[in-house]
mmCIF file of C-alpha atoms and ligand atoms in Angstrom:
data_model
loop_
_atom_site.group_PDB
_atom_site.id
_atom_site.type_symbol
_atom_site.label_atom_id
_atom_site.label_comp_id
_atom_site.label_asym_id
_atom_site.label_seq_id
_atom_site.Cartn_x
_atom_site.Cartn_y
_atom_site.Cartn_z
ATOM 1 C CA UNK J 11 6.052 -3.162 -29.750
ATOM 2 C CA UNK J 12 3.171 -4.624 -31.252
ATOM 3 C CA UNK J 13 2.869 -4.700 -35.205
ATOM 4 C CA UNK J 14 -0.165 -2.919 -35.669
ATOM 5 C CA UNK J 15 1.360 0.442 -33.908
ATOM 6 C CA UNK J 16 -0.301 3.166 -35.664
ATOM 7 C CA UNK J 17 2.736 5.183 -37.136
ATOM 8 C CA UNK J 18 2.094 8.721 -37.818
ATOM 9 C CA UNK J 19 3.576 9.647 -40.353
ATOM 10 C CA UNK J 20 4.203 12.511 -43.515
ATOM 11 C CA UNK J 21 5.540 12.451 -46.733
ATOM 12 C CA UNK J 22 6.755 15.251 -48.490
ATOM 13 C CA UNK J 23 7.895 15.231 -52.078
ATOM 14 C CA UNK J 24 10.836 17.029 -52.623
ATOM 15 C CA UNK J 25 12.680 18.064 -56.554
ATOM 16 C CA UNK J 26 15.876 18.613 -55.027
ATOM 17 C CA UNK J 27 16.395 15.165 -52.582
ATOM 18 C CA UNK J 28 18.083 12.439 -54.803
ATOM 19 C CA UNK J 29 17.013 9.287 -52.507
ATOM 20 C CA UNK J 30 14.217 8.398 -50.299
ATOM 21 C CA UNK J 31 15.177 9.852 -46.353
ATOM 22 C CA UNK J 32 13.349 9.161 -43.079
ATOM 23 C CA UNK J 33 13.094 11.379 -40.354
ATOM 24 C CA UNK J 34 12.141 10.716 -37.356
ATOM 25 C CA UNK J 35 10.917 13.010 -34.414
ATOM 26 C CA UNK J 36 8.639 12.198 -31.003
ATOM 27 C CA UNK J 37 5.461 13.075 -32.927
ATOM 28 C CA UNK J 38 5.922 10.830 -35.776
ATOM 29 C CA UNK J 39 8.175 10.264 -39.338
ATOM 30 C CA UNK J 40 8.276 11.916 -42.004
ATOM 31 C CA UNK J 41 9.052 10.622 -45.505
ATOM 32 C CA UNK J 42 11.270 12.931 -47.905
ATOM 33 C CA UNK J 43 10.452 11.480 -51.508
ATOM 34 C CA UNK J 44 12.029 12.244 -54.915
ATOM 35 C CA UNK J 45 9.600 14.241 -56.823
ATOM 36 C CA UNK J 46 9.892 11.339 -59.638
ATOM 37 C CA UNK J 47 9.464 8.398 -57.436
ATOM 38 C CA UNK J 48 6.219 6.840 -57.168
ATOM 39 C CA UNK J 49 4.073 6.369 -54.040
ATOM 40 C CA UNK J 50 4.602 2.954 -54.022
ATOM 41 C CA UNK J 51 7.964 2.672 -53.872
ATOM 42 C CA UNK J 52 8.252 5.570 -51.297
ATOM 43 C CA UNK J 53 5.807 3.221 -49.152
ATOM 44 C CA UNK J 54 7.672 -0.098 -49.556
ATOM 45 C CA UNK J 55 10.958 1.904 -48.279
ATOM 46 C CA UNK J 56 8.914 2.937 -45.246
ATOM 47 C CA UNK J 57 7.709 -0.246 -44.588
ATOM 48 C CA UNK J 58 11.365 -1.570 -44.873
ATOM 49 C CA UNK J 59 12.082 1.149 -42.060
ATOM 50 C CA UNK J 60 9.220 0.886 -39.992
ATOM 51 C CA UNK J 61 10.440 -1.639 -37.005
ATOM 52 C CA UNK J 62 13.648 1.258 -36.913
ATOM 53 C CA UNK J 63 11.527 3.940 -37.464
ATOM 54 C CA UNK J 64 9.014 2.391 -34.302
ATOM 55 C CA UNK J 65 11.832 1.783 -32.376
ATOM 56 C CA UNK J 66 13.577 5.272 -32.544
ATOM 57 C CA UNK J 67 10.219 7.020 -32.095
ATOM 58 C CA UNK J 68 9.251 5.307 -28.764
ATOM 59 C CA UNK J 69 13.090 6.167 -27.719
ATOM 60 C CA UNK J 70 12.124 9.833 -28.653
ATOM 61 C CA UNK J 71 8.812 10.158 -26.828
ATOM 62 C CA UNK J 72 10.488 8.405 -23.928
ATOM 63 C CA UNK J 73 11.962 12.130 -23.285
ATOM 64 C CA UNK J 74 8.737 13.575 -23.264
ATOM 65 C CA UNK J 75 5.720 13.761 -21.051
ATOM 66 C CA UNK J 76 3.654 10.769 -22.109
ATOM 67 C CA UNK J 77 -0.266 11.326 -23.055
ATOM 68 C CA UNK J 78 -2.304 9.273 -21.242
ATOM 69 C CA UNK J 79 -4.215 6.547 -23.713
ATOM 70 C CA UNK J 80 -3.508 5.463 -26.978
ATOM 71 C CA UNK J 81 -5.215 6.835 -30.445
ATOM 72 C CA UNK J 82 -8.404 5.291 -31.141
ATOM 73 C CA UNK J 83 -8.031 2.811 -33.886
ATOM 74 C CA UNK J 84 -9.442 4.261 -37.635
ATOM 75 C CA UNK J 85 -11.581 1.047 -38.186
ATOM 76 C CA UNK J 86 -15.465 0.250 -39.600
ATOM 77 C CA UNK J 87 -17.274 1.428 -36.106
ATOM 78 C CA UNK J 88 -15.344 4.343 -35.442
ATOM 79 C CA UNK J 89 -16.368 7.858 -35.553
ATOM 80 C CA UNK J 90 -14.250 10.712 -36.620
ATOM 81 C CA UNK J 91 -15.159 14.287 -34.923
ATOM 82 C CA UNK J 92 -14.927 15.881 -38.425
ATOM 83 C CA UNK J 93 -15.483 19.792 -38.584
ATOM 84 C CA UNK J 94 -16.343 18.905 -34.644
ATOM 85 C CA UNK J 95 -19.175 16.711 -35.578
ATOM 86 C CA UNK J 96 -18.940 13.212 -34.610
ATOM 87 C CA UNK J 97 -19.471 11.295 -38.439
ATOM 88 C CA UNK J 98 -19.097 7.857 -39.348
ATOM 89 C CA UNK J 99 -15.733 5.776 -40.654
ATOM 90 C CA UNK J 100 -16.172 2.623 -42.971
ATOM 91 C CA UNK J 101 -13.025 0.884 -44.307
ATOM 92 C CA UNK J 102 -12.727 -1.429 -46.546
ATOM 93 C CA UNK J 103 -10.546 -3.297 -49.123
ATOM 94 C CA UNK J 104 -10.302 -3.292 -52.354
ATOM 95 C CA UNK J 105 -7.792 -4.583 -55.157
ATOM 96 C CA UNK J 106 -6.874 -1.138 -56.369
ATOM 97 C CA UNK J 107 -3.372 -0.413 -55.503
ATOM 98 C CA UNK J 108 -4.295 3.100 -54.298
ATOM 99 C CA UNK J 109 -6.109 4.085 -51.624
ATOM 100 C CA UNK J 110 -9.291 6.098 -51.680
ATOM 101 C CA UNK J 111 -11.080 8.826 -49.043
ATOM 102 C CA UNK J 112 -14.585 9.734 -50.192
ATOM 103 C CA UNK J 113 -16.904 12.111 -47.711
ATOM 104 C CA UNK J 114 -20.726 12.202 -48.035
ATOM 105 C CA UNK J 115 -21.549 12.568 -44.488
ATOM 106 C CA UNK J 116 -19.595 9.359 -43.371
ATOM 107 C CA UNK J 117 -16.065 9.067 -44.619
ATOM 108 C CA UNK J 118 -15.754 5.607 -47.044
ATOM 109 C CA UNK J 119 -11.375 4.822 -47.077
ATOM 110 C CA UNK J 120 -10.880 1.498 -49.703
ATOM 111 C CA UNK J 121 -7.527 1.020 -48.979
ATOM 112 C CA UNK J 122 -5.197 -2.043 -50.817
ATOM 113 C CA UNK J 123 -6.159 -5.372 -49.863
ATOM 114 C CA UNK J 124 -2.745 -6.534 -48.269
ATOM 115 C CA UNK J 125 -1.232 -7.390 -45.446
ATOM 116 C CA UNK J 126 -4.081 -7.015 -42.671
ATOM 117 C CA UNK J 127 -1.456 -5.536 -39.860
ATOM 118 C CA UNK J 128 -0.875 -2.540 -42.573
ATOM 119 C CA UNK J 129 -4.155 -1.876 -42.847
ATOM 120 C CA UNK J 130 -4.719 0.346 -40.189
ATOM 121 C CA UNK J 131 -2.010 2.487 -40.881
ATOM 122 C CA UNK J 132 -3.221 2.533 -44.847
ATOM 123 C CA UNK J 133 -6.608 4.179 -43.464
ATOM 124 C CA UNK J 134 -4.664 6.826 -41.362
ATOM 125 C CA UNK J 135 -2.349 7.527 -44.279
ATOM 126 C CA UNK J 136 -5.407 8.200 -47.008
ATOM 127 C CA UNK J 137 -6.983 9.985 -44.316
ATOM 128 C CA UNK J 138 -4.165 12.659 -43.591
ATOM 129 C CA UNK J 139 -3.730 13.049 -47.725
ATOM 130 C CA UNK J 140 -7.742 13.665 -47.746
ATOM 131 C CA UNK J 141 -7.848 15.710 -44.689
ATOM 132 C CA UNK J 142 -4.642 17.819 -46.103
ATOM 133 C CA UNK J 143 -6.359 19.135 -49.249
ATOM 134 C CA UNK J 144 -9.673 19.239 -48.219
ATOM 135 C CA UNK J 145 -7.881 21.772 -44.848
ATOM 136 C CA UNK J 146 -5.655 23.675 -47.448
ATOM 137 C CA UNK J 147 -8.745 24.584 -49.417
ATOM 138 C CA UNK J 148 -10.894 26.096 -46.377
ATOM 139 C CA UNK J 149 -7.874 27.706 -45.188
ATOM 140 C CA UNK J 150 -7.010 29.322 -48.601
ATOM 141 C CA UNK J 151 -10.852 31.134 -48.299
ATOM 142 C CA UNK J 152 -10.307 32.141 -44.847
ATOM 143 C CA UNK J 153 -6.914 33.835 -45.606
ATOM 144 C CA UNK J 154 -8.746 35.362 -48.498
ATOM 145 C CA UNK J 155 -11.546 36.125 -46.431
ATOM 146 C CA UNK J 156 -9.429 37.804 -43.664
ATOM 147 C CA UNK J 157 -5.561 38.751 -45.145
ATOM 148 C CA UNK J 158 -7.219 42.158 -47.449
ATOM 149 C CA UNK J 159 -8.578 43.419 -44.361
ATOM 150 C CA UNK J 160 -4.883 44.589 -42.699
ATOM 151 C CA UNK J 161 -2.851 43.324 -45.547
ATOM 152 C CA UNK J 162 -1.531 40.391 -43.860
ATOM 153 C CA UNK J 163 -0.964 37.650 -46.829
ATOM 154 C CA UNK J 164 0.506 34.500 -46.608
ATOM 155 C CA UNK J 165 3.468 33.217 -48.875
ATOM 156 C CA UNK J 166 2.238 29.894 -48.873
ATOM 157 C CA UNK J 167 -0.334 27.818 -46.320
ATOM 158 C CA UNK J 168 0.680 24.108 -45.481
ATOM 159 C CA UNK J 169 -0.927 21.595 -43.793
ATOM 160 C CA UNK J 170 1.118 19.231 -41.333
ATOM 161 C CA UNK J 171 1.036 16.600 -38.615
ATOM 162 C CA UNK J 172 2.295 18.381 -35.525
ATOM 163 C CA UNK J 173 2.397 17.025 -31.556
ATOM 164 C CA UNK J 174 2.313 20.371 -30.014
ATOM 165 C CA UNK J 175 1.418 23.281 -32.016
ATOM 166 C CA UNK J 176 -2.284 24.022 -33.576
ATOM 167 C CA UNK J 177 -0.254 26.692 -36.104
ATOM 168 C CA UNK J 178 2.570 28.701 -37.000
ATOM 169 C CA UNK J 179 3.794 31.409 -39.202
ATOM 170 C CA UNK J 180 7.255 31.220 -40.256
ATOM 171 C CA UNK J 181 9.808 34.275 -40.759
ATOM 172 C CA UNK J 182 8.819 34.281 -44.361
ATOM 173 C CA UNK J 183 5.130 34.283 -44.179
ATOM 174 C CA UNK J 184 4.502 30.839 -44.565
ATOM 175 C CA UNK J 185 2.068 29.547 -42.774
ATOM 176 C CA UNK J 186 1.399 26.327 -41.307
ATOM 177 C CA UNK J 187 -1.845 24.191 -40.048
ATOM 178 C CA UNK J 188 -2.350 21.174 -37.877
ATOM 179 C CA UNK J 189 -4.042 18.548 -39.719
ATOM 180 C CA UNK J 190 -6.096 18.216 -36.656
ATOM 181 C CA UNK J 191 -7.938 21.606 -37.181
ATOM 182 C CA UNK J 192 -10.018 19.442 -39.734
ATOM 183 C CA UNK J 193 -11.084 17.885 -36.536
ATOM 184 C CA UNK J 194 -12.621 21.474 -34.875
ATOM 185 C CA UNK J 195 -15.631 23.165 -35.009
ATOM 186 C CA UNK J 196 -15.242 25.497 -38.031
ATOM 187 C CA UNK J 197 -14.820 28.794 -35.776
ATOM 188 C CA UNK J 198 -11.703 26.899 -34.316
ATOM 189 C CA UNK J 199 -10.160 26.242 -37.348
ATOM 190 C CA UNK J 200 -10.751 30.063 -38.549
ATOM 191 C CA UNK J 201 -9.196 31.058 -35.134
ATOM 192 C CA UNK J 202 -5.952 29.769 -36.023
ATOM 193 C CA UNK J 203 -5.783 30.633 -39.168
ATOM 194 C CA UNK J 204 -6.435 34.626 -38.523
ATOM 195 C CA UNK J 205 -4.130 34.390 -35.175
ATOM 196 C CA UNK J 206 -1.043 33.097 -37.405
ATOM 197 C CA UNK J 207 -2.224 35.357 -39.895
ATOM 198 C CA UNK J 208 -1.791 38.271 -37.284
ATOM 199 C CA UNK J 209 1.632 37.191 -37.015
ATOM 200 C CA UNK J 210 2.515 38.296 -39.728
ATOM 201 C CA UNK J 211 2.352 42.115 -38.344
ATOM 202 C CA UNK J 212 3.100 41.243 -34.939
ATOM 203 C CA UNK J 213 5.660 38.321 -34.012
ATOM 204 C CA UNK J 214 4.606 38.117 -30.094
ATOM 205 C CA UNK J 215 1.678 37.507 -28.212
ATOM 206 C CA UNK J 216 2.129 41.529 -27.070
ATOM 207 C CA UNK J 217 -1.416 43.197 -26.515
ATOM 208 C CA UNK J 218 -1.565 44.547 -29.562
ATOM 209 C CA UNK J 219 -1.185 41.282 -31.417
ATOM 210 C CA UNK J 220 -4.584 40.106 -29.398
ATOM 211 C CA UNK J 221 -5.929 43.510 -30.617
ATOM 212 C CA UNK J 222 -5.525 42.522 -34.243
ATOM 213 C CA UNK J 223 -7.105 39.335 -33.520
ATOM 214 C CA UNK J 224 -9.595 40.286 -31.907
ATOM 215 C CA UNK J 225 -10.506 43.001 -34.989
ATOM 216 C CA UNK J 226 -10.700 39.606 -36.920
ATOM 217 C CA UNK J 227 -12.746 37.819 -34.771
ATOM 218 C CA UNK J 228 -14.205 39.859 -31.938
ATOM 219 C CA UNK J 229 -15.135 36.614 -30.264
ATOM 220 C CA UNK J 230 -11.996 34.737 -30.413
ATOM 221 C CA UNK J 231 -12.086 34.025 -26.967
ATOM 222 C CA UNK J 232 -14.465 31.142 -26.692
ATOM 223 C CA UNK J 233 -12.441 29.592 -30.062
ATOM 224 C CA UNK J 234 -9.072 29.709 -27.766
ATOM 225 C CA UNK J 235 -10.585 28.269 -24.963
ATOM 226 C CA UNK J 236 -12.312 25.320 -27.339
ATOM 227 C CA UNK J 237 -8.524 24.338 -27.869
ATOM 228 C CA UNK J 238 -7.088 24.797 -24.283
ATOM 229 C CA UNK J 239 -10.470 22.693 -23.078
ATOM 230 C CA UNK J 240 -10.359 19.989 -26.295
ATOM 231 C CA UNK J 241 -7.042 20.649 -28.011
ATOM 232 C CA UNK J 242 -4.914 17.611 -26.118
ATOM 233 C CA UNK J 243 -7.895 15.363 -26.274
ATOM 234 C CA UNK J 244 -7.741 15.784 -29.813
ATOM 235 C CA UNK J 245 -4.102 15.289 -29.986
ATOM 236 C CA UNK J 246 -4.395 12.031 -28.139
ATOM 237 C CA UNK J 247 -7.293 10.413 -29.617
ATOM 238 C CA UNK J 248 -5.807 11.033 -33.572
ATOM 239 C CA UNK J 249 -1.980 11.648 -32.996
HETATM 240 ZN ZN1 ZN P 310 0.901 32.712 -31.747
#
């Protein structure tokens, strides 16, 4: 396995876990932090962990049907189909210990000057904490936009790294995103959000559920068939 594998990866803070836990699935680890430890030492412990972590992943996505390709590397050259317009990445380092995401039309990631093999997965890291408040934001207007209509409100709207779902809506109302929807056009990402929303009255893909949706978003149609034509493209290229 070479050392720059791109490891996608989460972390979630947590005020009830007492030490740092990995867990690892096919699509990628996620990092349960403390609520009082700092990033950096949640980072070190995943760096500790990472061969393991590599190791058990690859033995995880053995039992799966493999994409074809690899991600495309997040490097200076590389363009990021943000909002579903294809905008410019430039990385570089800097000695601040934290990274940084700014967006005026190209995205600028200054990431810690370190090792140059981490580097890579620095940039992907800063991107998915960028990408996951910037998403939560739009997606907090559209439920607002869209929930008073039937009455369908969400207990809480999270935005994850997932392999094979775009959304879902828990039995509680919560609902999650795909980080990837950052990576839509904008009618895609409202798509999702209203169908989860819908599931919130209806918990099956019965004809009336579709009838809600499409009371949303009469033209719904061409957004779900963006995702069945794009969507594993999009998984593959930014896993
Ligand atoms: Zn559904």
């Amino acid at each position: 396995m070479p050392h720059d594998f791109p490891l996608p990866y989460g972390i979630r803070y947590s005020r009830r876990a007492t030490r740092l836990r990995l867990i690892v699935k096919a699509s990628g680890v996620e990092l349960v932090v403390p609520s009082a430890l700092g990033e950096e030492r949640a980072l070190e412990f995943l760096q500790r962990h990472r061969a393991w972590a590599e190791r058990k992943m690859v033995e995880l996505q053995g039992r799966l049907p493999t994409h074809a390709g690899l991600p495309q590397r997040l490097e200076t050259g590389a363009t990021l189909p943000f909002q579903g317009r294809e905008v410019p990445l430039v990385v570089q380092g800097a000695r601040d210990r934290r990274a940084r995401v700014e967006f005026d039309g190209r995205f600028l990631i200054t990431v810690p000057v370190t090792d140059p093999a981490q580097t890579e997965w620095r940039v992907r890291m800063a991107l998915f904490g960028w990408v996951k408040v910037w998403l939560a934001g739009e997606a907090a207007q559209l439920a607002a936009q869209h929930a008073g209509k039937f009455g369908l409100q969400p207990r809480e709207i999270r935005v994850k790294r997932m392999r094979s779902r775009w959304g879902s809506c828990g039995p509680g109302n919560d609902v999650n995103l795909n980080w990837l929807l950052a990576f839509t056009p904008p009618g895609v990402l409202e798509y999702v959000m209203v169908h989860e929303l819908c599931h919130i009255r209806h918990r099956d893909h019965s004809a009336r559920f579709w009838d809600l949706v499409a009371r949303h978003l009469p033209g719904y149609l061409e957004q779900r068939q963006w995702l069945q034509r794009h969507g594993a493209e999009l998984l593959r290229r930014l896993a």
